[in-house]
Coordinates of N, CA and C in Angstrom, one line a residue:
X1 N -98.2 89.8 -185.6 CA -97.3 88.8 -185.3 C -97.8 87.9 -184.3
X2 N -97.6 86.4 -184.4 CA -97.8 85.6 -183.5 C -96.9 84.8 -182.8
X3 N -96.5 85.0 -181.8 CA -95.3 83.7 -181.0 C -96.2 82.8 -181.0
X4 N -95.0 81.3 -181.0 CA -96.3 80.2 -180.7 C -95.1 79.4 -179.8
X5 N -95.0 79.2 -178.7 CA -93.7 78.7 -177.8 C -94.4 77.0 -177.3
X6 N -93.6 76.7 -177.4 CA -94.2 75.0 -176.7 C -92.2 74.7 -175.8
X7 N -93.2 74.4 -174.7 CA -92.6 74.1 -174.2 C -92.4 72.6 -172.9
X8 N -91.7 72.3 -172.1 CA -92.2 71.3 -170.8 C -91.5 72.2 -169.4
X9 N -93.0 72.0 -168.6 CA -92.6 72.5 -167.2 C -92.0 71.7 -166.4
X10 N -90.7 71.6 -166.2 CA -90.1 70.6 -164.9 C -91.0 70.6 -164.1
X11 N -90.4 69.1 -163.7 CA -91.3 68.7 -162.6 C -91.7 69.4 -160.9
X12 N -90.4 70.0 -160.5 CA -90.2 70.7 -159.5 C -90.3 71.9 -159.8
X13 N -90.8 72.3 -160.8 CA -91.3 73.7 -161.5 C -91.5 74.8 -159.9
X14 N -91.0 75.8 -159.8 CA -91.5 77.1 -159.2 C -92.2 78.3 -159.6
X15 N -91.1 78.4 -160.6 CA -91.9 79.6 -161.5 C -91.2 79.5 -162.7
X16 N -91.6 80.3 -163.8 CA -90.3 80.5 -164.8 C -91.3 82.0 -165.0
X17 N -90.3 82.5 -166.2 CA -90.5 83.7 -167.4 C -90.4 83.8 -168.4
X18 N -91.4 84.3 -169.0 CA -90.8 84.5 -170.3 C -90.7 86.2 -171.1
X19 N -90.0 86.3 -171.6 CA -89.8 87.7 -171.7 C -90.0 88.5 -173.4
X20 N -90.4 89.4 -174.4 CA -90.1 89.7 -175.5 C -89.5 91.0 -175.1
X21 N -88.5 91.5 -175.8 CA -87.8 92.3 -175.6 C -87.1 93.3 -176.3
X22 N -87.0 94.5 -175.9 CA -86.4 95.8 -177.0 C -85.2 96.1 -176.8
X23 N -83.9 95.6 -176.8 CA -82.6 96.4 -176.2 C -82.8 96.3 -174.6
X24 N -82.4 96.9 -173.8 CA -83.0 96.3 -172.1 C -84.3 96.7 -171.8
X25 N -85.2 97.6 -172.9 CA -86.9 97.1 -172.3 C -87.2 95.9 -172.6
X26 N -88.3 95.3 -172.0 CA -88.8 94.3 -171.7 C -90.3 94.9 -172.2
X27 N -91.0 94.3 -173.4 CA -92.3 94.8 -173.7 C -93.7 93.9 -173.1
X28 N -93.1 92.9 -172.6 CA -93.4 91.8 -172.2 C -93.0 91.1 -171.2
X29 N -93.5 90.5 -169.7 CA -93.0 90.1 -169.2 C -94.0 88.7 -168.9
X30 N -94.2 87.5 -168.9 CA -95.0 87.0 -168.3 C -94.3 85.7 -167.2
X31 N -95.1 85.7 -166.2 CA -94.1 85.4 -164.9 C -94.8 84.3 -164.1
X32 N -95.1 83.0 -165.1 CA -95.8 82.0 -163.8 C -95.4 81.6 -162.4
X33 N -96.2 81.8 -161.7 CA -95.4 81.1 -159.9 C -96.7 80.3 -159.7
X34 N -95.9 79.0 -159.0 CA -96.6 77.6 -158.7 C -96.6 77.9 -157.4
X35 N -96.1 78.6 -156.3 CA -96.6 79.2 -155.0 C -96.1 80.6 -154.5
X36 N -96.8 81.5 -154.9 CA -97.0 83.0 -154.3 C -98.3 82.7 -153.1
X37 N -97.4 82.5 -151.8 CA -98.4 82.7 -150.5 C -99.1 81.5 -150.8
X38 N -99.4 80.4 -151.5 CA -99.7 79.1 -151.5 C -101.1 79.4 -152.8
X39 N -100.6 80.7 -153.2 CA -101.9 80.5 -154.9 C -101.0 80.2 -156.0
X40 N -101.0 79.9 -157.1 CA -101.0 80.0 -158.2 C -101.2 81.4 -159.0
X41 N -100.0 81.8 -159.5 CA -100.6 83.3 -160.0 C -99.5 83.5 -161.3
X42 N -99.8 83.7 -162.2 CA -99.4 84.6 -163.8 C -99.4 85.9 -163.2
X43 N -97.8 86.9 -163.2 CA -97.8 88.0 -162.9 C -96.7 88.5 -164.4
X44 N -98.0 89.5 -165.1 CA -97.6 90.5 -166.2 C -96.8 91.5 -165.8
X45 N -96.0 91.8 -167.1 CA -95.5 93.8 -166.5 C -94.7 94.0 -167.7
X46 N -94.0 95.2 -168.1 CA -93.1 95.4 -168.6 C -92.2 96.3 -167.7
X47 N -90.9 96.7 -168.5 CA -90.1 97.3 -167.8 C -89.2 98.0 -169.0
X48 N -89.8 99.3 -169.1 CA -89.3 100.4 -169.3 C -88.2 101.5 -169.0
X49 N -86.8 101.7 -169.5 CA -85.8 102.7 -168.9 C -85.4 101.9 -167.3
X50 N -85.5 100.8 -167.5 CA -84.8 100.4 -166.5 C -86.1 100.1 -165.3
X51 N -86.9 100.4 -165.2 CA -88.0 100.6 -164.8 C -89.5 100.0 -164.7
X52 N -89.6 98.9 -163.7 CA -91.2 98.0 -164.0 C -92.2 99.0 -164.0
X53 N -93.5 98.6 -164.8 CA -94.2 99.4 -164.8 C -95.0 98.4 -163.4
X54 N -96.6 99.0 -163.8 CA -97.8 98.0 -162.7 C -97.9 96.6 -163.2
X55 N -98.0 95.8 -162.2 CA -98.1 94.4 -162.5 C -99.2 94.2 -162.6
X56 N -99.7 93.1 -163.6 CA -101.0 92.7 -163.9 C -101.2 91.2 -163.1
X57 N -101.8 90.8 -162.5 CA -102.0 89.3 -161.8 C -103.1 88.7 -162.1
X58 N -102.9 87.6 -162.4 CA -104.1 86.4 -163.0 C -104.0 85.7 -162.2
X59 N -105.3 85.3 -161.4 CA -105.0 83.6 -160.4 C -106.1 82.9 -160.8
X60 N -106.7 83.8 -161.6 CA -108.3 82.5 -161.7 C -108.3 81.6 -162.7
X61 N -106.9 81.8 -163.5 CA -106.6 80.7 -164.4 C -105.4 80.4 -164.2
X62 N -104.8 79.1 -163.8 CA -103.5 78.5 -163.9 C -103.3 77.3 -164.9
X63 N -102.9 77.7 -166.1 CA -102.7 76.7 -167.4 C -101.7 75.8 -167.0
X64 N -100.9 76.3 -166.0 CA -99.5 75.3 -166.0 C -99.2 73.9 -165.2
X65 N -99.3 73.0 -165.7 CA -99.3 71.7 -164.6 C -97.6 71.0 -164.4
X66 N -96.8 71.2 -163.4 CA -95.5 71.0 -163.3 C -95.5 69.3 -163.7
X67 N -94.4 69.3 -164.9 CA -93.6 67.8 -165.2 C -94.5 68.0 -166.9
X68 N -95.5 68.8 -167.1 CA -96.2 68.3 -168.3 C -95.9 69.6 -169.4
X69 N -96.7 69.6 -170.6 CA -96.6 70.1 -171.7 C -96.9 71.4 -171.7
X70 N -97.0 72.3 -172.8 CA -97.6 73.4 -172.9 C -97.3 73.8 -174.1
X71 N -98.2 75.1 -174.3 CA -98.3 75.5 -175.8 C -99.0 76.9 -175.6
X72 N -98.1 78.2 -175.5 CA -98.3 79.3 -175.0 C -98.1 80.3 -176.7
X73 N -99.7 80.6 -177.2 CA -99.5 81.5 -178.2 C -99.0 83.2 -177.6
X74 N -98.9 84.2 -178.1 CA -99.0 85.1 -178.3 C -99.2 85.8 -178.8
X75 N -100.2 86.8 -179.4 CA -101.0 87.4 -180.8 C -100.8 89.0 -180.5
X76 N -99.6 89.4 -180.9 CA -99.2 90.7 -181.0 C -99.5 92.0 -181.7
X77 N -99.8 93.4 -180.9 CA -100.4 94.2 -182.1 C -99.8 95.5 -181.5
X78 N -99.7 96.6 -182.2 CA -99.2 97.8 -181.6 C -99.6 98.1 -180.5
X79 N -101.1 97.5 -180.3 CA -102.0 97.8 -179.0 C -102.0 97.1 -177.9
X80 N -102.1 95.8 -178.5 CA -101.8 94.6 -176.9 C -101.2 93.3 -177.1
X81 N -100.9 92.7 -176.0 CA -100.6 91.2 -176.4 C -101.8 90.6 -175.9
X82 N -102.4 89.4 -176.6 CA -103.2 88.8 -176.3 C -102.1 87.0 -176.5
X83 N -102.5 86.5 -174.9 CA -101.8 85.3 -174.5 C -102.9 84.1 -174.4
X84 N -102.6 83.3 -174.8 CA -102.8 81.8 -175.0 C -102.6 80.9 -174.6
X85 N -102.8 79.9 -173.3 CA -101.8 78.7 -173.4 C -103.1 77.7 -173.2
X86 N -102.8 76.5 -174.1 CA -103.1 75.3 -174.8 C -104.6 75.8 -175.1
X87 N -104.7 76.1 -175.9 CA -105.7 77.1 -176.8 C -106.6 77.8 -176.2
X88 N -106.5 78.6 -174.8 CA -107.4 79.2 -174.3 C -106.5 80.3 -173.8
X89 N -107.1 81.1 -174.3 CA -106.8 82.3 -174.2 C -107.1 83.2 -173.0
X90 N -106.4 84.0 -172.1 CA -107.1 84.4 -171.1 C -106.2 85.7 -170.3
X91 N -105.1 86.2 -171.2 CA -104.4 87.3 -171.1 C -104.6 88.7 -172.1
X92 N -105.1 89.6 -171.6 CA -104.9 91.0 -172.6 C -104.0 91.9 -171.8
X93 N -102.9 92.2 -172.4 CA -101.9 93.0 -171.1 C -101.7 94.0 -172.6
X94 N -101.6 95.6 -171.6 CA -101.6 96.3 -173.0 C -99.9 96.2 -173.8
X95 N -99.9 96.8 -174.9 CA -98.2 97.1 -175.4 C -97.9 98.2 -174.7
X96 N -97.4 98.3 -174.2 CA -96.7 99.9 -173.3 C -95.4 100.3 -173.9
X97 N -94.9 99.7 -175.3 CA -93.6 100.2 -176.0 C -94.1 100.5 -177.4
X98 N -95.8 100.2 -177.7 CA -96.3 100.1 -179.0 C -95.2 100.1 -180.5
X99 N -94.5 99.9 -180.2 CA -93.3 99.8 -181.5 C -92.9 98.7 -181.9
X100 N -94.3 97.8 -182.5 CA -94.1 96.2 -182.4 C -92.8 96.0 -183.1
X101 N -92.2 96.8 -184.2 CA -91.2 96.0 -185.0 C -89.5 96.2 -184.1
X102 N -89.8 96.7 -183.6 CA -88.8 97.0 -182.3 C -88.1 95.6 -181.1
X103 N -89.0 94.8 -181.2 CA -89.3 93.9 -180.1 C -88.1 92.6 -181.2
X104 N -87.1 92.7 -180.8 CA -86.4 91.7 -181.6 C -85.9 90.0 -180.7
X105 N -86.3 90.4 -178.9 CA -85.7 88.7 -178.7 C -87.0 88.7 -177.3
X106 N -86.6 87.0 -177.4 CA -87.9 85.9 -177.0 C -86.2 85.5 -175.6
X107 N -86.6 85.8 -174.3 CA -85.9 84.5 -173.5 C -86.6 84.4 -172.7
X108 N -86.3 83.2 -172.4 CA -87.3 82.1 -171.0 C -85.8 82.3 -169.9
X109 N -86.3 82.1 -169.1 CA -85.5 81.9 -167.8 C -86.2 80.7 -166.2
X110 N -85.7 80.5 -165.8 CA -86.4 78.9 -164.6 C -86.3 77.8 -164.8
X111 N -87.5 77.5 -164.5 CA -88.1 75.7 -164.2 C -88.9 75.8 -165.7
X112 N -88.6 75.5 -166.8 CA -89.0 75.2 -168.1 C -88.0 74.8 -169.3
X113 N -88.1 74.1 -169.7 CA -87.1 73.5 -171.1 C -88.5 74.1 -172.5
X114 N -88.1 74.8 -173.6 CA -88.1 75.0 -175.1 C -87.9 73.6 -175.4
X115 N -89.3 73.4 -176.2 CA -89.2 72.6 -177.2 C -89.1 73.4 -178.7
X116 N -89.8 74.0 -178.6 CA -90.1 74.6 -180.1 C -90.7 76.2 -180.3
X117 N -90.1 77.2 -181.0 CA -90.6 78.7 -181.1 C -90.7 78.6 -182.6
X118 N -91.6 79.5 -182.8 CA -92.3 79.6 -183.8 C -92.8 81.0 -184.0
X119 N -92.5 82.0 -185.0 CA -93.3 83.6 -185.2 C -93.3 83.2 -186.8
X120 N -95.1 84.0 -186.8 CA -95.8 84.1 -188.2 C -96.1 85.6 -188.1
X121 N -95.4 86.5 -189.0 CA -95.5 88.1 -188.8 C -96.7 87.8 -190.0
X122 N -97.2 89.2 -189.8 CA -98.7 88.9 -190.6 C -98.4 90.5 -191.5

C-alpha cells in the first residue's frame, strides 16, 4: 500500500504530525519540528498499548520549508514504512504492529492544511 499526502505547511509552521493508525495504536508516527534546541528534526515512533516505543530522529534531512508545498509518499509493507517527501526518499522506520491490513486511519494534527490523500493498495 502506498499513502501519497500533499499537503501546505503554514507559514508559522512549528511542527505538525502525522499519524497511521490501529484502534489507539499508532503504527506510525511521523513528527516534524522546525525548532527542537534550534535544529530541525523528523522524530519517528510508534505507540503500542498505550505506550511509545524508541524514537527514531532524522536531522540531516529537513524536506519541510514553512508557508510552501509538499508531497509526502509512504510505501507500506508488513515489514517497514518507507517515507518520501517531494520524491526523495529518506525514511525506513520498521512496522512494529506488522498487521498492515489493520492500520485503518490517516490524521494530521498542527501547523499543516491537507490538500489531497491518496492510497493505492497493491
Amino acid at each position: 500500500m502506498t499513502i501519497t499526502v500533499k499537503g501546505m505547511v503554514k507559514p508559522n509552521a512549528k511542527k505538525f504530525a502525522l499519524n497511521l493508525s490501529k484502534g489507539n495504536d499508532i503504527a506510525l508516527h511521523v513528527n516534524p519540528r522546525f525548532d527542537e534546541m534550534g535544529k530541525k528534526t523528523i522524530v519517528c515512533n510508534s505507540m503500542i498499548g498505550g505506550r511509545w516505543g524508541k524514537e527514531e530522529r532524522h536531522n540531516t534531512y529537513f524536506p519541510f520549508i514553512q508557508g510552501n508545498p509538499f508531497e509526502m509518499k509512504i510505501m507500506c509493507t508488513d515489514m517497514e514504512f518507507k517515507v518520501a517527501v517531494n520524491n526523495i526518499q529518506f525514511i525506513d522506520f520498521k512496522n512494529r504492529i506488522h498487521d498492515l491490513a489493520s492500520i485503518k486511519m490517516l490524521d494530521v494534527h498542527c501547523d499543516i492544511t491537507l490538500t489531497s490523500v491518496d492510497i493505492i493498495s497493491i
